[in-house]
Coordinates of N, CA and C in Angstrom, one line a residue:
M1 N -1.6 -11.5 19.6 CA -0.5 -10.8 18.8 C -1.1 -10.3 17.5
M2 N -0.7 -9.1 17.2 CA -1.2 -8.4 16.0 C 0.0 -8.4 15.0
I3 N -0.3 -8.8 13.8 CA 0.7 -8.8 12.7 C 0.2 -8.0 11.5
G4 N 1.2 -7.3 10.9 CA 0.8 -6.5 9.8 C 1.4 -7.0 8.5
Y5 N 0.6 -6.9 7.4 CA 1.1 -7.2 6.1 C 0.8 -6.1 5.1
A6 N 1.8 -5.6 4.4 CA 1.5 -4.5 3.4 C 2.2 -4.9 2.1
R7 N 1.6 -4.5 1.0 CA 2.2 -4.7 -0.3 C 2.0 -3.4 -1.1
V8 N 3.1 -3.0 -1.7 CA 3.0 -1.9 -2.7 C 3.4 -2.6 -4.1
S9 N 2.7 -2.0 -5.1 CA 2.8 -2.7 -6.4 C 4.0 -2.3 -7.2
S10 N 4.8 -1.4 -6.8 CA 6.1 -1.1 -7.5 C 7.1 -0.6 -6.6
I11 N 8.3 -0.6 -7.0 CA 9.4 -0.1 -6.1 C 9.3 1.4 -5.9
D12 N 8.7 2.1 -6.9 CA 8.5 3.5 -6.8 C 7.5 3.9 -5.7
Q13 N 6.6 3.0 -5.4 CA 5.6 3.3 -4.4 C 6.2 3.2 -3.0
N14 N 5.6 3.9 -2.1 CA 6.1 3.9 -0.7 C 5.1 3.3 0.3
E15 N 5.6 2.5 1.1 CA 4.8 1.8 2.1 C 4.7 2.5 3.4
A16 N 5.2 3.7 3.5 CA 5.4 4.5 4.7 C 4.0 4.7 5.4
R17 N 3.0 5.0 4.6 CA 1.6 5.3 5.2 C 1.1 4.0 5.9
Q18 N 1.3 2.9 5.3 CA 0.9 1.6 5.8 C 1.7 1.3 7.1
I19 N 3.0 1.5 7.1 CA 3.8 1.3 8.3 C 3.4 2.2 9.4
E20 N 3.0 3.5 9.1 CA 2.5 4.4 10.1 C 1.2 3.8 10.8
E21 N 0.4 3.3 10.0 CA -0.9 2.7 10.5 C -0.5 1.5 11.4
F22 N 0.4 0.7 11.0 CA 0.8 -0.5 11.8 C 1.3 0.0 13.2
K23 N 2.1 1.1 13.2 CA 2.5 1.7 14.5 C 1.4 2.1 15.3
K24 N 0.4 2.8 14.7 CA -0.8 3.2 15.5 C -1.6 2.0 16.0
L25 N -1.6 0.9 15.3 CA -2.3 -0.3 15.7 C -1.5 -1.1 16.7
G26 N -0.2 -0.9 16.7 CA 0.6 -1.6 17.7 C 0.9 -3.0 17.2
T27 N 1.1 -3.2 15.9 CA 1.5 -4.5 15.4 C 2.9 -4.9 15.9
E28 N 3.0 -6.2 16.2 CA 4.3 -6.6 16.8 C 5.3 -7.0 15.7
K29 N 4.8 -7.5 14.6 CA 5.7 -7.9 13.5 C 5.0 -7.5 12.2
N30 N 5.8 -7.0 11.3 CA 5.3 -6.5 10.0 C 6.0 -7.2 8.8
F31 N 5.3 -7.5 7.8 CA 5.8 -8.1 6.6 C 5.4 -7.2 5.4
I32 N 6.4 -6.9 4.6 CA 6.1 -6.0 3.5 C 6.7 -6.5 2.2
D33 N 5.8 -6.6 1.2 CA 6.2 -7.0 -0.2 C 6.2 -5.8 -1.1
K34 N 7.2 -5.7 -1.9 CA 7.3 -4.7 -3.0 C 7.3 -5.5 -4.3
Q35 N 6.1 -5.8 -4.9 CA 6.0 -6.6 -6.0 C 5.1 -6.0 -7.0
S36 N 5.3 -6.3 -8.3 CA 4.4 -5.8 -9.3 C 3.1 -6.6 -9.2
G37 N 2.0 -6.0 -9.6 CA 0.7 -6.7 -9.5 C 0.6 -7.9 -10.4
K38 N 1.4 -7.9 -11.5 CA 1.4 -9.1 -12.4 C 2.2 -10.2 -11.9
N39 N 3.1 -10.0 -10.9 CA 3.9 -11.0 -10.3 C 3.1 -11.6 -9.1
C40 N 2.8 -12.8 -9.1 CA 2.1 -13.5 -8.0 C 2.9 -13.9 -6.9
D41 N 4.2 -13.9 -7.1 CA 5.2 -14.3 -6.0 C 5.2 -13.2 -4.9
R42 N 4.8 -13.6 -3.7 CA 4.9 -12.7 -2.6 C 5.6 -13.3 -1.5
P43 N 6.9 -13.2 -1.4 CA 7.7 -13.9 -0.4 C 7.4 -13.5 1.0
Q44 N 7.1 -12.2 1.2 CA 6.8 -11.8 2.6 C 5.4 -12.3 3.1
L45 N 4.5 -12.5 2.1 CA 3.2 -13.1 2.5 C 3.4 -14.5 2.9
K46 N 4.2 -15.2 2.1 CA 4.5 -16.6 2.5 C 5.2 -16.7 3.8
E47 N 6.1 -15.8 4.1 CA 6.9 -15.9 5.3 C 5.9 -15.6 6.5
M48 N 5.0 -14.6 6.3 CA 4.0 -14.3 7.3 C 3.1 -15.5 7.6
L49 N 2.7 -16.2 6.6 CA 1.8 -17.3 6.8 C 2.6 -18.4 7.6
Q50 N 3.8 -18.6 7.3 CA 4.6 -19.6 8.0 C 4.8 -19.1 9.5
Y51 N 5.0 -17.8 9.7 CA 5.2 -17.2 11.0 C 4.0 -17.5 11.9
V52 N 2.8 -17.3 11.4 CA 1.6 -17.4 12.2 C 1.2 -18.9 12.4
R53 N 1.7 -19.8 11.7 CA 1.4 -21.2 11.9 C 2.0 -21.8 13.1

């Protein structure tokens, strides 16, 4: 199973290019965080790590 994780560092940035790559790669599940670089809290990363365990 292939899983994708993407993070953009601000709400103004767009994760569309990363999602397009996930589609090309055939990822089955994707997790995306939109967080500032100064904020270490990444809820989707934590959820992804729980998912793969």
